[in-house]
PDB file of C-alpha atoms in Angstrom:
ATOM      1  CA  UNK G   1      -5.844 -11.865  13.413  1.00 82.00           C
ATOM      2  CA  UNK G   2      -6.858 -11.534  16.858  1.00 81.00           C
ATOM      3  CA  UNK G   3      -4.221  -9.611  18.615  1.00 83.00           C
ATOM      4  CA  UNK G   4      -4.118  -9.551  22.877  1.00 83.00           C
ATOM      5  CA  UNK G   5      -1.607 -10.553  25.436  1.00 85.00           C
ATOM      6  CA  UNK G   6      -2.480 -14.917  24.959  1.00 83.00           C
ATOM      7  CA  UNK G   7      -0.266 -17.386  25.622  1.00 81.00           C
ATOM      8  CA  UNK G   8       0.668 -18.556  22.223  1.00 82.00           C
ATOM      9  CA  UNK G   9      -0.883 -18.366  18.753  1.00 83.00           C
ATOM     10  CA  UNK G  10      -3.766 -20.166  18.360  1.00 84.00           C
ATOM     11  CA  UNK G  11      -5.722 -21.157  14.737  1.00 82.00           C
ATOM     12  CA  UNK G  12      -9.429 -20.693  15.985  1.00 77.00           C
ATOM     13  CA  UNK G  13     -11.641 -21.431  12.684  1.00 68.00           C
ATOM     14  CA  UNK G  14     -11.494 -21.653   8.882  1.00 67.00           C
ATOM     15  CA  UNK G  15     -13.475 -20.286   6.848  1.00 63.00           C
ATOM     16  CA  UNK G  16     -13.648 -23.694   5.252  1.00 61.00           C
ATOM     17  CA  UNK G  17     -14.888 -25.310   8.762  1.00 60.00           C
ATOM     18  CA  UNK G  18     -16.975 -22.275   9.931  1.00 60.00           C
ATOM     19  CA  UNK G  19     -18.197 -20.013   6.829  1.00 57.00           C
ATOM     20  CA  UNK G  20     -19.577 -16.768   7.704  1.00 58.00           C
ATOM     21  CA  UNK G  21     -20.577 -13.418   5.864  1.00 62.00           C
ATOM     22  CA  UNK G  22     -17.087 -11.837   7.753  1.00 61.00           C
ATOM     23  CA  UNK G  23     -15.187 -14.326   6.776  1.00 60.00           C
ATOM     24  CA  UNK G  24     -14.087 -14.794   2.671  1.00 67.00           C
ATOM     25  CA  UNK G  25     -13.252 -18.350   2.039  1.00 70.00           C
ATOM     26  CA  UNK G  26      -9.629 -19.851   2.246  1.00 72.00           C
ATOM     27  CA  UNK G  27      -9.569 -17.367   5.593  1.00 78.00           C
ATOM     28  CA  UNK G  28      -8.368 -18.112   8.615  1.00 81.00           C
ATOM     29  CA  UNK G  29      -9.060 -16.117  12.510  1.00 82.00           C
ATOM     30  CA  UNK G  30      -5.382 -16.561  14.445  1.00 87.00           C
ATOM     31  CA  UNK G  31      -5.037 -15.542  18.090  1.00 89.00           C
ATOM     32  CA  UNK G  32      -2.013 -13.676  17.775  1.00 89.00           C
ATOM     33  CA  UNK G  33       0.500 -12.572  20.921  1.00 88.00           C
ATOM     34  CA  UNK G  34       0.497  -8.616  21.044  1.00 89.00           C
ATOM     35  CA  UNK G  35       1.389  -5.781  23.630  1.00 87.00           C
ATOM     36  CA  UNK G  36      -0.803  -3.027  22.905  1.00 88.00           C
ATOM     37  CA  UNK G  37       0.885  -0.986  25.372  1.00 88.00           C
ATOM     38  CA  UNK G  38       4.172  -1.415  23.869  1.00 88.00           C
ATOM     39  CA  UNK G  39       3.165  -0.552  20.424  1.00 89.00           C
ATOM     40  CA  UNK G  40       1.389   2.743  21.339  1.00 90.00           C
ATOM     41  CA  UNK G  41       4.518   4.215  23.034  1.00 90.00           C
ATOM     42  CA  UNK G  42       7.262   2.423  20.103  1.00 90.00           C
ATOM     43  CA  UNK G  43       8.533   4.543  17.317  1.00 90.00           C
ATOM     44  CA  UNK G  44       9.153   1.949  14.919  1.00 89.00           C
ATOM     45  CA  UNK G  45       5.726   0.961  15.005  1.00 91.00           C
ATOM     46  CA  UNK G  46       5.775  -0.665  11.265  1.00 91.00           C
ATOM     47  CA  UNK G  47       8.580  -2.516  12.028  1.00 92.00           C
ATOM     48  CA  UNK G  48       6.473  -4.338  14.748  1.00 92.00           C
ATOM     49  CA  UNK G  49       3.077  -4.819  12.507  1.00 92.00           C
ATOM     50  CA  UNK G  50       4.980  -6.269  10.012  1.00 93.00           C
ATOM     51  CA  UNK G  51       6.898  -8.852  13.255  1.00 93.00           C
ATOM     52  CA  UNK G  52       3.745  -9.508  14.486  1.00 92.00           C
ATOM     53  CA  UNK G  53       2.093 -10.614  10.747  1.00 92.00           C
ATOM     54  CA  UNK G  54       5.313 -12.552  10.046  1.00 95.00           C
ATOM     55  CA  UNK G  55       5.359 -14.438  12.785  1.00 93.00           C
ATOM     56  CA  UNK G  56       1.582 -15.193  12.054  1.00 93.00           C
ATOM     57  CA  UNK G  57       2.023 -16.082   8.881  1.00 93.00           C
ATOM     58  CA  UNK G  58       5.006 -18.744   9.569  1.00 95.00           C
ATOM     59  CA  UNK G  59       2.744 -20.599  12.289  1.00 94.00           C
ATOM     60  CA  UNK G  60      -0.003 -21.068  10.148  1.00 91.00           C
ATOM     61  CA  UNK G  61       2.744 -22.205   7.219  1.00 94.00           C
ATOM     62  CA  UNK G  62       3.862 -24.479   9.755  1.00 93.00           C
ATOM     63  CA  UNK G  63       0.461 -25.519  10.522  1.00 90.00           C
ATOM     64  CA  UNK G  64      -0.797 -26.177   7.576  1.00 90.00           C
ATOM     65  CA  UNK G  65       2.414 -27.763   6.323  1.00 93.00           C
ATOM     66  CA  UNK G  66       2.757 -24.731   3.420  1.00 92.00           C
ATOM     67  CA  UNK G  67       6.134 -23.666   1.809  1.00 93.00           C
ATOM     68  CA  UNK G  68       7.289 -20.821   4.451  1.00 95.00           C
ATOM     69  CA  UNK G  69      10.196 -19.307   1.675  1.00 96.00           C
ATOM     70  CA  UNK G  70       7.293 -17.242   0.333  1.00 93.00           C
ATOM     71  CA  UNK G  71       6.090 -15.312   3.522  1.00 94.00           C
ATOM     72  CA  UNK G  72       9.638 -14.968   4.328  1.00 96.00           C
ATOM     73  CA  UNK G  73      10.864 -13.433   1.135  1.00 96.00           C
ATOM     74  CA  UNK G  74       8.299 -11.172   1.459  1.00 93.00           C
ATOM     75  CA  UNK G  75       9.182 -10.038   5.128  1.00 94.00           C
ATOM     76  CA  UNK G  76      12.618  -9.496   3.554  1.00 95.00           C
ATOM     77  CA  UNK G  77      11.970  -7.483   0.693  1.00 93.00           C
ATOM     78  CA  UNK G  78       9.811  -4.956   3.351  1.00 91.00           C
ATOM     79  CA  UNK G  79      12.689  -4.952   5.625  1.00 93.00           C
ATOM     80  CA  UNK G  80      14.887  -4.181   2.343  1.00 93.00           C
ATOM     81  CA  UNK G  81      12.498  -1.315   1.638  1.00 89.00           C
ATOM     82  CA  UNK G  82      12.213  -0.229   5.137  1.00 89.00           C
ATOM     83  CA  UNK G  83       8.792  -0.281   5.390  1.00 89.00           C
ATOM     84  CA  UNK G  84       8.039   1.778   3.215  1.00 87.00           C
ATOM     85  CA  UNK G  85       5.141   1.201   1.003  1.00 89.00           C
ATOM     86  CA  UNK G  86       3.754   2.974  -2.556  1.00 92.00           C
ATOM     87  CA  UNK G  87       1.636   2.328  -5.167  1.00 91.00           C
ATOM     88  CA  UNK G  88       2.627   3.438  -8.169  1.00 93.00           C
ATOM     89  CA  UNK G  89      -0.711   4.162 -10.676  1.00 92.00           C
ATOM     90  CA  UNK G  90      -0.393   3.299 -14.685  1.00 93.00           C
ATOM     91  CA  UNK G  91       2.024   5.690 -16.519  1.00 95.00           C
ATOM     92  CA  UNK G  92       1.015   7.656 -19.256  1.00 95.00           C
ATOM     93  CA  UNK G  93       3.279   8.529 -22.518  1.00 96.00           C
ATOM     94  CA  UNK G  94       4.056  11.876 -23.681  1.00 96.00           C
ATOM     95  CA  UNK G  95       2.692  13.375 -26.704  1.00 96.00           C
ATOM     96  CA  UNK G  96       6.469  13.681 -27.820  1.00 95.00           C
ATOM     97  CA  UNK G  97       7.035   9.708 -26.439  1.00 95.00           C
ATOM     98  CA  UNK G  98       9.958  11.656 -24.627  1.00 95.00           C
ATOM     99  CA  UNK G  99       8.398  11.885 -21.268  1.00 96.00           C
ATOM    100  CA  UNK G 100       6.108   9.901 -18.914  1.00 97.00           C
ATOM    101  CA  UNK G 101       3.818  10.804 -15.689  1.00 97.00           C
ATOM    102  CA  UNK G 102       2.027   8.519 -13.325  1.00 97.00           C
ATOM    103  CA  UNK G 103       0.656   9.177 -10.379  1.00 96.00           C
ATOM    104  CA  UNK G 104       2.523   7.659  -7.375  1.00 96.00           C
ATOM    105  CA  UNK G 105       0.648   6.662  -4.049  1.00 94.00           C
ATOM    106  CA  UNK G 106       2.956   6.520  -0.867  1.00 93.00           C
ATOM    107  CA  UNK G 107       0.925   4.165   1.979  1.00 91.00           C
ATOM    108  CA  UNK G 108       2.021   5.105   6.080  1.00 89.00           C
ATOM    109  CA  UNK G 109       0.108   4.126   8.979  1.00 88.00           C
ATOM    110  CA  UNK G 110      -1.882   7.019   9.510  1.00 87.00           C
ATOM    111  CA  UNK G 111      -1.921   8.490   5.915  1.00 91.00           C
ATOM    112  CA  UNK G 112      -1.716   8.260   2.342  1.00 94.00           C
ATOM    113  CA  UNK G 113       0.451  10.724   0.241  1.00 95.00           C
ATOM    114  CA  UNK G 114      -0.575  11.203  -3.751  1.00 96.00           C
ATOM    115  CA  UNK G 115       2.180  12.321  -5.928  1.00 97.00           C
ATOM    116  CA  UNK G 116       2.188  13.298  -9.868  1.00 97.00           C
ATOM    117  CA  UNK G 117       5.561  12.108 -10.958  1.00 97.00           C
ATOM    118  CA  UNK G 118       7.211  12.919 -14.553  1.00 97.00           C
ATOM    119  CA  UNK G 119      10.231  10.979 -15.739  1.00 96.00           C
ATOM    120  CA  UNK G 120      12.297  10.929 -18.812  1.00 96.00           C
ATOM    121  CA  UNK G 121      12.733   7.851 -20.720  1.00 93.00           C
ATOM    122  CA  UNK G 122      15.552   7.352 -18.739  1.00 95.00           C
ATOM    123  CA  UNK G 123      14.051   7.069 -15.327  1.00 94.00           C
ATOM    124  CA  UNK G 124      14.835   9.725 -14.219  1.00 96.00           C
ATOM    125  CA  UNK G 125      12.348  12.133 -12.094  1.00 96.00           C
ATOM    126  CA  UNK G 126      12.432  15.487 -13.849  1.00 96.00           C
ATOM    127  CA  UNK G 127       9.249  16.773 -11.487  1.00 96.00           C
ATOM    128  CA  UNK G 128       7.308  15.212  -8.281  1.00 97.00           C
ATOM    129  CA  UNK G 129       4.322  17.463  -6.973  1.00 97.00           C
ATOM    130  CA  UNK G 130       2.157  16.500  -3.833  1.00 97.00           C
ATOM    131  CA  UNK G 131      -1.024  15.756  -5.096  1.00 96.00           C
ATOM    132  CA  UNK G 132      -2.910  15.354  -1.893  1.00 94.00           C
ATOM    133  CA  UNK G 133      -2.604  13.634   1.869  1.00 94.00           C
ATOM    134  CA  UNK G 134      -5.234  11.771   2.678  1.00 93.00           C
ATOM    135  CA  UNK G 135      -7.008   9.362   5.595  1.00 90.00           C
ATOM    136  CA  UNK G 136      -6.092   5.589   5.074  1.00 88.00           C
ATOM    137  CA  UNK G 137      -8.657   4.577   2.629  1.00 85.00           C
ATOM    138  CA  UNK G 138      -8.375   3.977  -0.890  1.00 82.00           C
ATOM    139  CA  UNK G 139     -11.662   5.551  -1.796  1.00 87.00           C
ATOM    140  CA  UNK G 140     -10.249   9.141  -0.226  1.00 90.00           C
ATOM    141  CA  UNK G 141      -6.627   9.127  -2.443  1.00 89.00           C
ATOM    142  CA  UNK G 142      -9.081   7.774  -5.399  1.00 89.00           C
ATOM    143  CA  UNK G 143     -10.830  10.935  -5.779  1.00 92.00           C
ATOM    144  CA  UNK G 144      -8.155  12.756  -6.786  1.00 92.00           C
ATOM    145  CA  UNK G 145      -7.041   9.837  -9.722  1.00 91.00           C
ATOM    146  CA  UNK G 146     -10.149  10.325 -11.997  1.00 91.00           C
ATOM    147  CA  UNK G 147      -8.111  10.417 -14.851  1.00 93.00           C
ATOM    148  CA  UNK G 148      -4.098  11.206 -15.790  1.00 95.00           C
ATOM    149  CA  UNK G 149      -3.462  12.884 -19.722  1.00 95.00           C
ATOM    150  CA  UNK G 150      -0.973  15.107 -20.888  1.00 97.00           C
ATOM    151  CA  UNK G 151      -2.065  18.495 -22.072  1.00 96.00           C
ATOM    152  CA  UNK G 152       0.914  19.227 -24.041  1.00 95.00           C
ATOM    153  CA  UNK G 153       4.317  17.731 -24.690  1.00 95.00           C
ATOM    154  CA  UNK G 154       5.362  19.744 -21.306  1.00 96.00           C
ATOM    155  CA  UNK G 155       2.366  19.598 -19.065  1.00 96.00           C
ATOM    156  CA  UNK G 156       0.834  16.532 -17.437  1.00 96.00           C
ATOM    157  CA  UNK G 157      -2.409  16.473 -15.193  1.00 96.00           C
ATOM    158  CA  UNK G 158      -4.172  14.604 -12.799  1.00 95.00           C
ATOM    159  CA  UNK G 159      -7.841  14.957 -12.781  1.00 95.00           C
ATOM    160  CA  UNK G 160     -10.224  14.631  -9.772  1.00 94.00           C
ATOM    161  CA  UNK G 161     -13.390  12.966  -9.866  1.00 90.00           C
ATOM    162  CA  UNK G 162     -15.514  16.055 -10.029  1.00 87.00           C
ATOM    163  CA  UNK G 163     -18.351  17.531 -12.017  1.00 84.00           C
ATOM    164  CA  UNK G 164     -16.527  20.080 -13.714  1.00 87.00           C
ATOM    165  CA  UNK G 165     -12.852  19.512 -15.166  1.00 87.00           C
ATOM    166  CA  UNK G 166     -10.311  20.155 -11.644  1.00 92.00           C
ATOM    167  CA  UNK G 167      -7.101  19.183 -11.818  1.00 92.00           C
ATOM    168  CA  UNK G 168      -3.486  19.603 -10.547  1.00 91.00           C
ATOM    169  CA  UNK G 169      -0.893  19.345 -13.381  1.00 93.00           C
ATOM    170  CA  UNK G 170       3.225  20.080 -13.758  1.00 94.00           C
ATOM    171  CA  UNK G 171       4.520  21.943 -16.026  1.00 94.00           C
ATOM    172  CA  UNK G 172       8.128  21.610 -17.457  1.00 93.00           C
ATOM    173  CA  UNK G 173      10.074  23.900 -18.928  1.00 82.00           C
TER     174      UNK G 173
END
């Protein structure tokens, strides 16, 4: 997407009609309306990212004559979660099968949050310890997933990709 103050959304190329090295294929390069100004000085910023992509996505499901319940079911659910994205990693099974830890990634605009999270077979959070913050790439947050294992039936740990073994772990009592 191609956001700037146009006059209307606009489908410029395909990567069907136009393929290029920037461009994956089934891709598409929008002109979409948006006030810069307006979004650096709003504090609901995600709120109007996820507007602008919505309305994006329904004029090219309009213009391409797709099935528009899917985009906006999706736009619904985020609204329903208020934004608020997270990742949460493959969980890991007690020694004692009584407990389980994954780690938990929460996504923002400007950062990414890395939690180790313990639950009981229940669902329910028994411990959640900050991990790390880190910039907005994936590569950053995965340094510090090299590997999740429990070291006893009360102590779960998240390694970091490092030479030597570093970790952060939680204990319970």
């Amino acid at each position: 997407m191609i956001c700037g103050s146009f006059k209307d959304y606009k489908l410029i190329s395909t990567s069907k009609e136009e393929p290029d090295i920037l461009f994956l294929e089934n891709t598409y390069e929008l002109e979409v309306l948006f006030s810069y100004s307006e979004f650096e000085n709003a504090t609901n910023k995600k709120k109007i990212l996820a507007d602008t992509l919505e309305k994006a996505m329904l004029y090219l499901c309009e213009l391409k004559n797709w099935d528009s319940q899917l985009v906006k079911a999706t736009f619904k659910k985020m609204k329903e979660k208020e934004y608020k994205a997270e990742i949460k990693g493959k969980t890991k099974l007690s020694p004692d099968k009584k407990k389980k830890a994954y780690p938990l990634i929460e996504l923002d605009l400007k950062q990414f949050t890395l939690y180790l999270v313990v639950e009981d077979n229940k669902r329910n959070i028994l411990d959640k310890k900050l991990i790390a913050e880190t910039d907005t790439y994936l590569e950053e947050v995965s340094y510090h997933m090299r590997e999740l294992k429990w070291l006893t039936d009360h102590e779960a740990a998240l390694f970091k990709r490092t030479h030597k073994p570093v970790y952060t772990s939680i204990q319970l009592s």
